[in-house]
Amino acid sequence: MKILPFKAVLPRVNLITSAETFFADIKYKYKEYHYSGFFDKLDTPSFYILEILRQDRAYTGVVCATDIGELRAGNIRKHEETLPSKEQEVIHLLLERRAMVKPVLLAYPDHNEMGGLIQRVKESSKPSTVVIFADEDEKHTVWPVLNADAIHRMKDILGQVDRSYIADGHHRCSTVAVLNNSKYTGVAGEDFSRVLTAYFPYSELEISDYNRACELPDGMKMSELIAHLSQFCKIRALSAPRKPLRKYEWTLYGDKVWFRMRWKKKYIQ
């Protein structure tokens, strides 16, 4: 990965009385908050250590800029397709804010030296930002990496990573690629050759179930839904609940019955 330090814009925590409200608003009101004086821009390009403490476990990664060419080269791997309508929305937000307020989450193979390097940075410096999310029982802490040797070594370690995988942020990543391909420079000459990224090792990630609850239209019976879905899926009733076992399979629960659903080949294509 070709990674680069950057000058971060960090919130003034002493002005935040509700972290949940503040960060929920930032996506759409970043310019207003920035103009009001809620942020400080650091003078020195840096990498940043981000630690998320959730109950009894900590998740720690490195926040940096990544050359968007890594996506075009296939070194940043995706696991889902992006929607043009969603990309259009994200392009508007990026150009309106003139900032990326949330990094793309990239997963990479564990590296023992990186773990030790991160720990030394945490032990030898004070954090610049500490935010408590009371509703989620989470504590987010940020340490700038200001030591030139540490920055150089982190750059070397992540530079040796052949592949990273998008865990969150497919549309943010693809949108920066679109803007970069368009050669658009923005009203102030913004550079879209890089994307804001957070690298977390595989061992720091947990993959949660992806479940949806759907309410049927008034008057529709479960049997009608199953009959309709049979056009698209091969369906079999299950004797007990279970998770999908293979690709292109999902499970459905309704009227106290579990069903195994497998997409028919023509719809997969």
PDB file of C-alpha atoms in Angstrom:
ATOM      1  CA  MET A   1       0.000   0.000   0.000  1.00  0.00           C
ATOM      2  CA  LYS A   2       1.196   3.491  -0.798  1.00  0.00           C
ATOM      3  CA  ILE A   3       0.285   5.467   2.310  1.00  0.00           C
ATOM      4  CA  LEU A   4       0.952   9.097   3.199  1.00  0.00           C
ATOM      5  CA  PRO A   5       0.752  11.308   6.309  1.00  0.00           C
ATOM      6  CA  PHE A   6      -1.789  14.140   6.261  1.00  0.00           C
ATOM      7  CA  LYS A   7      -2.827  17.223   8.250  1.00  0.00           C
ATOM      8  CA  ALA A   8      -5.859  16.240  10.268  1.00  0.00           C
ATOM      9  CA  VAL A   9      -8.708  18.454  11.383  1.00  0.00           C
ATOM     10  CA  LEU A  10      -9.654  17.380  14.909  1.00  0.00           C
ATOM     11  CA  PRO A  11     -12.666  18.421  17.001  1.00  0.00           C
ATOM     12  CA  ARG A  12     -12.309  20.556  20.115  1.00  0.00           C
ATOM     13  CA  VAL A  13     -13.590  18.041  22.608  1.00  0.00           C
ATOM     14  CA  ASN A  14     -14.237  20.658  25.297  1.00  0.00           C
ATOM     15  CA  LEU A  15     -17.001  22.088  23.068  1.00  0.00           C
ATOM     16  CA  ILE A  16     -18.760  18.723  22.670  1.00  0.00           C
ATOM     17  CA  THR A  17     -21.430  18.038  25.290  1.00  0.00           C
ATOM     18  CA  SER A  18     -23.059  15.152  23.391  1.00  0.00           C
ATOM     19  CA  ALA A  19     -20.722  13.051  21.258  1.00  0.00           C
ATOM     20  CA  GLU A  20     -23.660  11.145  19.768  1.00  0.00           C
ATOM     21  CA  THR A  21     -25.353  14.340  18.557  1.00  0.00           C
ATOM     22  CA  PHE A  22     -22.165  16.033  17.378  1.00  0.00           C
ATOM     23  CA  PHE A  23     -20.892  13.143  15.249  1.00  0.00           C
ATOM     24  CA  ALA A  24     -24.344  12.319  13.886  1.00  0.00           C
ATOM     25  CA  ASP A  25     -24.576  15.921  12.618  1.00  0.00           C
ATOM     26  CA  ILE A  26     -21.078  16.110  11.130  1.00  0.00           C
ATOM     27  CA  LYS A  27     -21.949  14.162   7.970  1.00  0.00           C
ATOM     28  CA  TYR A  28     -24.294  16.927   6.856  1.00  0.00           C
ATOM     29  CA  LYS A  29     -23.164  19.968   8.890  1.00  0.00           C
ATOM     30  CA  TYR A  30     -19.364  19.779   8.814  1.00  0.00           C
ATOM     31  CA  LYS A  31     -18.967  23.206   7.163  1.00  0.00           C
ATOM     32  CA  GLU A  32     -21.191  24.890   9.747  1.00  0.00           C
ATOM     33  CA  TYR A  33     -19.358  23.278  12.658  1.00  0.00           C
ATOM     34  CA  HIS A  34     -15.980  24.105  11.111  1.00  0.00           C
ATOM     35  CA  TYR A  35     -16.956  27.740  10.551  1.00  0.00           C
ATOM     36  CA  SER A  36     -18.229  27.960  14.145  1.00  0.00           C
ATOM     37  CA  GLY A  37     -14.810  26.979  15.500  1.00  0.00           C
ATOM     38  CA  PHE A  38     -15.399  23.391  16.577  1.00  0.00           C
ATOM     39  CA  PHE A  39     -12.220  22.132  14.857  1.00  0.00           C
ATOM     40  CA  ASP A  40      -8.461  22.663  14.955  1.00  0.00           C
ATOM     41  CA  LYS A  41      -6.210  21.836  12.005  1.00  0.00           C
ATOM     42  CA  LEU A  42      -2.853  20.330  12.933  1.00  0.00           C
ATOM     43  CA  ASP A  43       0.184  21.988  11.354  1.00  0.00           C
ATOM     44  CA  THR A  44       2.293  18.864  10.806  1.00  0.00           C
ATOM     45  CA  PRO A  45       1.434  15.985   8.444  1.00  0.00           C
ATOM     46  CA  SER A  46       1.141  12.831  10.511  1.00  0.00           C
ATOM     47  CA  PHE A  47      -0.267   9.362  10.892  1.00  0.00           C
ATOM     48  CA  TYR A  48      -2.711   8.796  13.748  1.00  0.00           C
ATOM     49  CA  ILE A  49      -3.326   5.909  16.121  1.00  0.00           C
ATOM     50  CA  LEU A  50      -7.032   5.314  16.729  1.00  0.00           C
ATOM     51  CA  GLU A  51      -8.095   3.162  19.669  1.00  0.00           C
ATOM     52  CA  ILE A  52     -11.733   2.205  20.168  1.00  0.00           C
ATOM     53  CA  LEU A  53     -12.359   0.815  23.643  1.00  0.00           C
ATOM     54  CA  ARG A  54     -15.639  -1.069  23.826  1.00  0.00           C
ATOM     55  CA  GLN A  55     -16.494  -2.632  27.173  1.00  0.00           C
ATOM     56  CA  ASP A  56     -13.576  -5.004  27.843  1.00  0.00           C
ATOM     57  CA  ARG A  57     -11.859  -5.004  24.439  1.00  0.00           C
ATOM     58  CA  ALA A  58      -9.735  -2.473  22.560  1.00  0.00           C
ATOM     59  CA  TYR A  59      -9.489  -2.155  18.769  1.00  0.00           C
ATOM     60  CA  THR A  60      -6.453  -0.255  17.498  1.00  0.00           C
ATOM     61  CA  GLY A  61      -5.572   0.901  13.999  1.00  0.00           C
ATOM     62  CA  VAL A  62      -3.588   3.448  11.977  1.00  0.00           C
ATOM     63  CA  VAL A  63      -5.322   6.362  10.228  1.00  0.00           C
ATOM     64  CA  CYS A  64      -3.539   7.734   7.164  1.00  0.00           C
ATOM     65  CA  ALA A  65      -4.055   8.759   3.551  1.00  0.00           C
ATOM     66  CA  THR A  66      -3.827   6.071   0.855  1.00  0.00           C
ATOM     67  CA  ASP A  67      -3.101   6.634  -2.831  1.00  0.00           C
ATOM     68  CA  ILE A  68      -6.350   6.010  -4.742  1.00  0.00           C
ATOM     69  CA  GLY A  69      -4.260   4.239  -7.382  1.00  0.00           C
ATOM     70  CA  GLU A  70      -4.165   1.245  -5.034  1.00  0.00           C
ATOM     71  CA  LEU A  71      -7.897   0.789  -5.675  1.00  0.00           C
ATOM     72  CA  ARG A  72      -7.479   0.964  -9.446  1.00  0.00           C
ATOM     73  CA  ALA A  73      -4.584  -1.505  -9.268  1.00  0.00           C
ATOM     74  CA  GLY A  74      -6.752  -4.003  -7.371  1.00  0.00           C
ATOM     75  CA  ASN A  75      -4.610  -3.840  -4.230  1.00  0.00           C
ATOM     76  CA  ILE A  76      -7.573  -2.515  -2.241  1.00  0.00           C
ATOM     77  CA  ARG A  77     -10.146  -5.277  -2.582  1.00  0.00           C
ATOM     78  CA  LYS A  78     -13.904  -4.802  -2.329  1.00  0.00           C
ATOM     79  CA  HIS A  79     -16.593  -7.339  -1.462  1.00  0.00           C
ATOM     80  CA  GLU A  80     -19.678  -5.511  -2.690  1.00  0.00           C
ATOM     81  CA  GLU A  81     -20.722  -3.472  -5.699  1.00  0.00           C
ATOM     82  CA  THR A  82     -21.412   0.243  -5.410  1.00  0.00           C
ATOM     83  CA  LEU A  83     -24.623   1.981  -6.446  1.00  0.00           C
ATOM     84  CA  PRO A  84     -24.445   4.985  -8.820  1.00  0.00           C
ATOM     85  CA  SER A  85     -27.226   6.726  -6.871  1.00  0.00           C
ATOM     86  CA  LYS A  86     -25.271   6.384  -3.619  1.00  0.00           C
ATOM     87  CA  GLU A  87     -22.056   7.533  -5.314  1.00  0.00           C
ATOM     88  CA  GLN A  88     -23.890  10.622  -6.550  1.00  0.00           C
ATOM     89  CA  GLU A  89     -24.935  11.439  -2.981  1.00  0.00           C
ATOM     90  CA  VAL A  90     -21.401  10.944  -1.646  1.00  0.00           C
ATOM     91  CA  ILE A  91     -19.884  13.076  -4.440  1.00  0.00           C
ATOM     92  CA  HIS A  92     -22.246  15.893  -3.486  1.00  0.00           C
ATOM     93  CA  LEU A  93     -21.357  15.585   0.200  1.00  0.00           C
ATOM     94  CA  LEU A  94     -17.602  15.520  -0.492  1.00  0.00           C
ATOM     95  CA  LEU A  95     -17.733  18.576  -2.732  1.00  0.00           C
ATOM     96  CA  GLU A  96     -20.098  20.432  -0.422  1.00  0.00           C
ATOM     97  CA  ARG A  97     -18.030  19.709   2.713  1.00  0.00           C
ATOM     98  CA  ARG A  98     -14.632  19.840   0.987  1.00  0.00           C
ATOM     99  CA  ALA A  99     -13.597  17.180   3.500  1.00  0.00           C
ATOM    100  CA  MET A 100     -13.844  13.448   4.160  1.00  0.00           C
ATOM    101  CA  VAL A 101     -15.158  13.142   7.699  1.00  0.00           C
ATOM    102  CA  LYS A 102     -15.015   9.354   8.009  1.00  0.00           C
ATOM    103  CA  PRO A 103     -12.177   7.064   6.915  1.00  0.00           C
ATOM    104  CA  VAL A 104     -12.526   3.966   4.773  1.00  0.00           C
ATOM    105  CA  LEU A 105     -11.945   0.954   7.028  1.00  0.00           C
ATOM    106  CA  LEU A 106      -9.305  -1.360   5.552  1.00  0.00           C
ATOM    107  CA  ALA A 107      -8.355  -4.764   6.944  1.00  0.00           C
ATOM    108  CA  TYR A 108      -4.820  -6.109   6.529  1.00  0.00           C
ATOM    109  CA  PRO A 109      -2.811  -9.114   7.798  1.00  0.00           C
ATOM    110  CA  ASP A 110      -1.488  -8.849  11.359  1.00  0.00           C
ATOM    111  CA  HIS A 111       2.077  -7.563  11.669  1.00  0.00           C
ATOM    112  CA  ASN A 112       3.854  -8.024  15.016  1.00  0.00           C
ATOM    113  CA  GLU A 113       6.216  -5.087  14.556  1.00  0.00           C
ATOM    114  CA  MET A 114       3.338  -2.729  13.784  1.00  0.00           C
ATOM    115  CA  GLY A 115       1.614  -3.764  16.994  1.00  0.00           C
ATOM    116  CA  GLY A 116       4.756  -3.011  19.011  1.00  0.00           C
ATOM    117  CA  LEU A 117       5.279   0.303  17.221  1.00  0.00           C
ATOM    118  CA  ILE A 118       1.716   1.396  17.953  1.00  0.00           C
ATOM    119  CA  GLN A 119       2.132   0.479  21.615  1.00  0.00           C
ATOM    120  CA  ARG A 120       5.327   2.572  21.900  1.00  0.00           C
ATOM    121  CA  VAL A 121       3.589   5.596  20.379  1.00  0.00           C
ATOM    122  CA  LYS A 122       0.725   5.258  22.869  1.00  0.00           C
ATOM    123  CA  GLU A 123       3.104   4.928  25.823  1.00  0.00           C
ATOM    124  CA  SER A 124       5.437   7.780  24.834  1.00  0.00           C
ATOM    125  CA  SER A 125       2.931  10.512  23.920  1.00  0.00           C
ATOM    126  CA  LYS A 126      -0.289  12.083  25.074  1.00  0.00           C
ATOM    127  CA  PRO A 127      -3.481  11.601  23.064  1.00  0.00           C
ATOM    128  CA  SER A 128      -4.750  14.617  21.154  1.00  0.00           C
ATOM    129  CA  THR A 129      -8.396  13.604  21.295  1.00  0.00           C
ATOM    130  CA  VAL A 130     -10.509  11.516  23.665  1.00  0.00           C
ATOM    131  CA  VAL A 131     -14.243  11.142  23.019  1.00  0.00           C
ATOM    132  CA  ILE A 132     -16.721   9.191  25.141  1.00  0.00           C
ATOM    133  CA  PHE A 133     -19.855   7.781  23.490  1.00  0.00           C
ATOM    134  CA  ALA A 134     -22.067   7.170  26.505  1.00  0.00           C
ATOM    135  CA  ASP A 135     -24.938   5.511  24.619  1.00  0.00           C
ATOM    136  CA  GLU A 136     -22.604   2.954  23.007  1.00  0.00           C
ATOM    137  CA  ASP A 137     -20.331   2.603  26.058  1.00  0.00           C
ATOM    138  CA  GLU A 138     -17.322   3.400  23.840  1.00  0.00           C
ATOM    139  CA  LYS A 139     -14.185   5.463  24.280  1.00  0.00           C
ATOM    140  CA  HIS A 140     -12.337   6.717  21.168  1.00  0.00           C
ATOM    141  CA  THR A 141      -8.754   7.935  21.618  1.00  0.00           C
ATOM    142  CA  VAL A 142      -6.453   9.470  18.980  1.00  0.00           C
ATOM    143  CA  TRP A 143      -2.646   9.824  19.179  1.00  0.00           C
ATOM    144  CA  PRO A 144      -0.769  11.753  16.443  1.00  0.00           C
ATOM    145  CA  VAL A 145       2.422   9.987  15.321  1.00  0.00           C
ATOM    146  CA  LEU A 146       4.877  12.894  15.298  1.00  0.00           C
ATOM    147  CA  ASN A 147       8.168  11.011  15.462  1.00  0.00           C
ATOM    148  CA  ALA A 148       9.729  10.948  11.981  1.00  0.00           C
ATOM    149  CA  ASP A 149      11.296   7.507  12.499  1.00  0.00           C
ATOM    150  CA  ALA A 150       7.972   6.028  13.612  1.00  0.00           C
ATOM    151  CA  ILE A 151       6.198   7.536  10.590  1.00  0.00           C
ATOM    152  CA  HIS A 152       8.878   6.173   8.269  1.00  0.00           C
ATOM    153  CA  ARG A 153       8.651   2.680   9.756  1.00  0.00           C
ATOM    154  CA  MET A 154       4.848   2.609   9.635  1.00  0.00           C
ATOM    155  CA  LYS A 155       5.053   3.677   6.012  1.00  0.00           C
ATOM    156  CA  ASP A 156       7.471   0.816   5.325  1.00  0.00           C
ATOM    157  CA  ILE A 157       5.328  -1.795   7.096  1.00  0.00           C
ATOM    158  CA  LEU A 158       2.062  -0.880   5.368  1.00  0.00           C
ATOM    159  CA  GLY A 159       4.005  -0.383   2.141  1.00  0.00           C
ATOM    160  CA  GLN A 160       4.807  -4.100   2.217  1.00  0.00           C
ATOM    161  CA  VAL A 161       1.092  -5.034   2.393  1.00  0.00           C
ATOM    162  CA  ASP A 162       0.093  -6.454  -1.002  1.00  0.00           C
ATOM    163  CA  ARG A 163      -3.657  -6.537  -0.393  1.00  0.00           C
ATOM    164  CA  SER A 164      -6.070  -4.784   1.943  1.00  0.00           C
ATOM    165  CA  TYR A 165      -9.809  -5.324   2.090  1.00  0.00           C
ATOM    166  CA  ILE A 166     -12.589  -2.751   2.443  1.00  0.00           C
ATOM    167  CA  ALA A 167     -14.495  -3.592   5.611  1.00  0.00           C
ATOM    168  CA  ASP A 168     -16.517  -0.370   5.507  1.00  0.00           C
ATOM    169  CA  GLY A 169     -16.609   2.521   3.041  1.00  0.00           C
ATOM    170  CA  HIS A 170     -17.051   1.100  -0.464  1.00  0.00           C
ATOM    171  CA  HIS A 171     -18.882   4.197  -1.709  1.00  0.00           C
ATOM    172  CA  ARG A 172     -16.425   6.647  -0.104  1.00  0.00           C
ATOM    173  CA  CYS A 173     -13.568   4.827  -1.806  1.00  0.00           C
ATOM    174  CA  SER A 174     -15.236   4.555  -5.223  1.00  0.00           C
ATOM    175  CA  THR A 175     -16.360   8.195  -5.078  1.00  0.00           C
ATOM    176  CA  VAL A 176     -12.820   9.483  -4.580  1.00  0.00           C
ATOM    177  CA  ALA A 177     -11.794   7.313  -7.539  1.00  0.00           C
ATOM    178  CA  VAL A 178     -14.544   8.887  -9.675  1.00  0.00           C
ATOM    179  CA  LEU A 179     -13.440  12.413  -8.720  1.00  0.00           C
ATOM    180  CA  ASN A 180      -9.807  11.524  -9.375  1.00  0.00           C
ATOM    181  CA  ASN A 181     -10.630  10.057 -12.796  1.00  0.00           C
ATOM    182  CA  SER A 182     -12.649  13.157 -13.686  1.00  0.00           C
ATOM    183  CA  LYS A 183      -9.583  15.374 -13.052  1.00  0.00           C
ATOM    184  CA  TYR A 184     -11.861  17.647 -11.014  1.00  0.00           C
ATOM    185  CA  THR A 185      -9.811  19.936  -8.760  1.00  0.00           C
ATOM    186  CA  GLY A 186     -12.591  21.646  -6.819  1.00  0.00           C
ATOM    187  CA  VAL A 187     -13.079  25.289  -5.996  1.00  0.00           C
ATOM    188  CA  ALA A 188      -9.848  25.420  -3.986  1.00  0.00           C
ATOM    189  CA  GLY A 189      -7.752  22.948  -5.941  1.00  0.00           C
ATOM    190  CA  GLU A 190      -8.670  19.945  -3.798  1.00  0.00           C
ATOM    191  CA  ASP A 191      -6.593  16.845  -4.381  1.00  0.00           C
ATOM    192  CA  PHE A 192      -8.591  13.648  -4.988  1.00  0.00           C
ATOM    193  CA  SER A 193      -5.564  11.414  -5.479  1.00  0.00           C
ATOM    194  CA  ARG A 194      -5.800  10.134  -1.901  1.00  0.00           C
ATOM    195  CA  VAL A 195      -8.494   8.664   0.295  1.00  0.00           C
ATOM    196  CA  LEU A 196      -8.733   8.855   4.088  1.00  0.00           C
ATOM    197  CA  THR A 197      -8.206   5.343   5.473  1.00  0.00           C
ATOM    198  CA  ALA A 198      -8.008   3.462   8.772  1.00  0.00           C
ATOM    199  CA  TYR A 199      -5.973   0.225   8.733  1.00  0.00           C
ATOM    200  CA  PHE A 200      -6.959  -2.393  11.300  1.00  0.00           C
ATOM    201  CA  PRO A 201      -5.349  -5.866  11.422  1.00  0.00           C
ATOM    202  CA  TYR A 202      -7.525  -8.922  10.896  1.00  0.00           C
ATOM    203  CA  SER A 203      -7.350  -9.837  14.593  1.00  0.00           C
ATOM    204  CA  GLU A 204      -8.858  -6.445  15.511  1.00  0.00           C
ATOM    205  CA  LEU A 205     -12.021  -6.988  13.447  1.00  0.00           C
ATOM    206  CA  GLU A 206     -15.265  -8.753  14.271  1.00  0.00           C
ATOM    207  CA  ILE A 207     -17.733  -9.625  11.513  1.00  0.00           C
ATOM    208  CA  SER A 208     -21.293  -9.363  12.747  1.00  0.00           C
ATOM    209  CA  ASP A 209     -24.378 -10.999  11.280  1.00  0.00           C
ATOM    210  CA  TYR A 210     -26.191  -8.951   8.650  1.00  0.00           C
ATOM    211  CA  ASN A 211     -29.884  -9.276   9.452  1.00  0.00           C
ATOM    212  CA  ARG A 212     -32.949  -7.421   8.193  1.00  0.00           C
ATOM    213  CA  ALA A 213     -36.456  -7.322   9.681  1.00  0.00           C
ATOM    214  CA  CYS A 214     -39.193  -6.743   7.085  1.00  0.00           C
ATOM    215  CA  GLU A 215     -42.862  -5.970   7.609  1.00  0.00           C
ATOM    216  CA  LEU A 216     -45.209  -7.478   5.040  1.00  0.00           C
ATOM    217  CA  PRO A 217     -47.816  -5.277   3.353  1.00  0.00           C
ATOM    218  CA  ASP A 218     -51.249  -5.317   4.979  1.00  0.00           C
ATOM    219  CA  GLY A 219     -53.143  -8.469   4.073  1.00  0.00           C
ATOM    220  CA  MET A 220     -50.158 -10.393   2.655  1.00  0.00           C
ATOM    221  CA  LYS A 221     -49.636 -13.850   4.091  1.00  0.00           C
ATOM    222  CA  MET A 222     -46.261 -15.506   4.560  1.00  0.00           C
ATOM    223  CA  SER A 223     -47.271 -18.190   2.072  1.00  0.00           C
ATOM    224  CA  GLU A 224     -47.798 -15.496  -0.591  1.00  0.00           C
ATOM    225  CA  LEU A 225     -44.329 -14.077   0.044  1.00  0.00           C
ATOM    226  CA  ILE A 226     -42.755 -17.538  -0.237  1.00  0.00           C
ATOM    227  CA  ALA A 227     -44.638 -18.182  -3.487  1.00  0.00           C
ATOM    228  CA  HIS A 228     -43.367 -14.893  -4.911  1.00  0.00           C
ATOM    229  CA  LEU A 229     -39.782 -15.526  -3.800  1.00  0.00           C
ATOM    230  CA  SER A 230     -39.851 -18.975  -5.387  1.00  0.00           C
ATOM    231  CA  GLN A 231     -39.523 -17.225  -8.765  1.00  0.00           C
ATOM    232  CA  PHE A 232     -36.054 -16.085  -7.728  1.00  0.00           C
ATOM    233  CA  CYS A 233     -34.861 -18.644  -5.191  1.00  0.00           C
ATOM    234  CA  LYS A 234     -34.773 -22.359  -4.536  1.00  0.00           C
ATOM    235  CA  ILE A 235     -36.544 -22.678  -1.184  1.00  0.00           C
ATOM    236  CA  ARG A 236     -36.521 -25.407   1.427  1.00  0.00           C
ATOM    237  CA  ALA A 237     -38.086 -25.387   4.912  1.00  0.00           C
ATOM    238  CA  LEU A 238     -35.612 -26.012   7.745  1.00  0.00           C
ATOM    239  CA  SER A 239     -36.201 -28.068  10.850  1.00  0.00           C
ATOM    240  CA  ALA A 240     -34.177 -25.687  13.001  1.00  0.00           C
ATOM    241  CA  PRO A 241     -32.711 -22.163  12.738  1.00  0.00           C
ATOM    242  CA  ARG A 242     -29.286 -21.837  11.130  1.00  0.00           C
ATOM    243  CA  LYS A 243     -27.070 -19.366   9.351  1.00  0.00           C
ATOM    244  CA  PRO A 244     -26.324 -19.535   5.603  1.00  0.00           C
ATOM    245  CA  LEU A 245     -23.750 -22.213   4.799  1.00  0.00           C
ATOM    246  CA  ARG A 246     -22.436 -21.058   1.451  1.00  0.00           C
ATOM    247  CA  LYS A 247     -22.239 -18.195  -1.018  1.00  0.00           C
ATOM    248  CA  TYR A 248     -25.530 -17.053  -2.641  1.00  0.00           C
ATOM    249  CA  GLU A 249     -27.527 -18.552   0.221  1.00  0.00           C
ATOM    250  CA  TRP A 250     -29.585 -16.796   2.871  1.00  0.00           C
ATOM    251  CA  THR A 251     -32.102 -17.814   5.491  1.00  0.00           C
ATOM    252  CA  LEU A 252     -35.561 -16.421   6.122  1.00  0.00           C
ATOM    253  CA  TYR A 253     -37.794 -16.661   9.194  1.00  0.00           C
ATOM    254  CA  GLY A 254     -41.542 -16.033   9.272  1.00  0.00           C
ATOM    255  CA  ASP A 255     -44.649 -17.518  10.832  1.00  0.00           C
ATOM    256  CA  LYS A 256     -42.402 -19.595  13.151  1.00  0.00           C
ATOM    257  CA  VAL A 257     -40.740 -21.375  10.204  1.00  0.00           C
ATOM    258  CA  TRP A 258     -37.143 -21.089   8.957  1.00  0.00           C
ATOM    259  CA  PHE A 259     -36.400 -21.336   5.237  1.00  0.00           C
ATOM    260  CA  ARG A 260     -33.198 -21.873   3.302  1.00  0.00           C
ATOM    261  CA  MET A 261     -33.058 -19.589   0.265  1.00  0.00           C
ATOM    262  CA  ARG A 262     -30.636 -20.046  -2.648  1.00  0.00           C
ATOM    263  CA  TRP A 263     -30.629 -17.611  -5.558  1.00  0.00           C
ATOM    264  CA  LYS A 264     -31.321 -19.192  -8.932  1.00  0.00           C
ATOM    265  CA  LYS A 265     -28.366 -19.040 -11.308  1.00  0.00           C
ATOM    266  CA  LYS A 266     -29.932 -16.611 -13.784  1.00  0.00           C
ATOM    267  CA  TYR A 267     -30.402 -14.033 -11.024  1.00  0.00           C
ATOM    268  CA  ILE A 268     -26.868 -14.496  -9.706  1.00  0.00           C
ATOM    269  CA  GLN A 269     -25.622 -13.645 -13.184  1.00  0.00           C
TER     270      GLN A 269
END
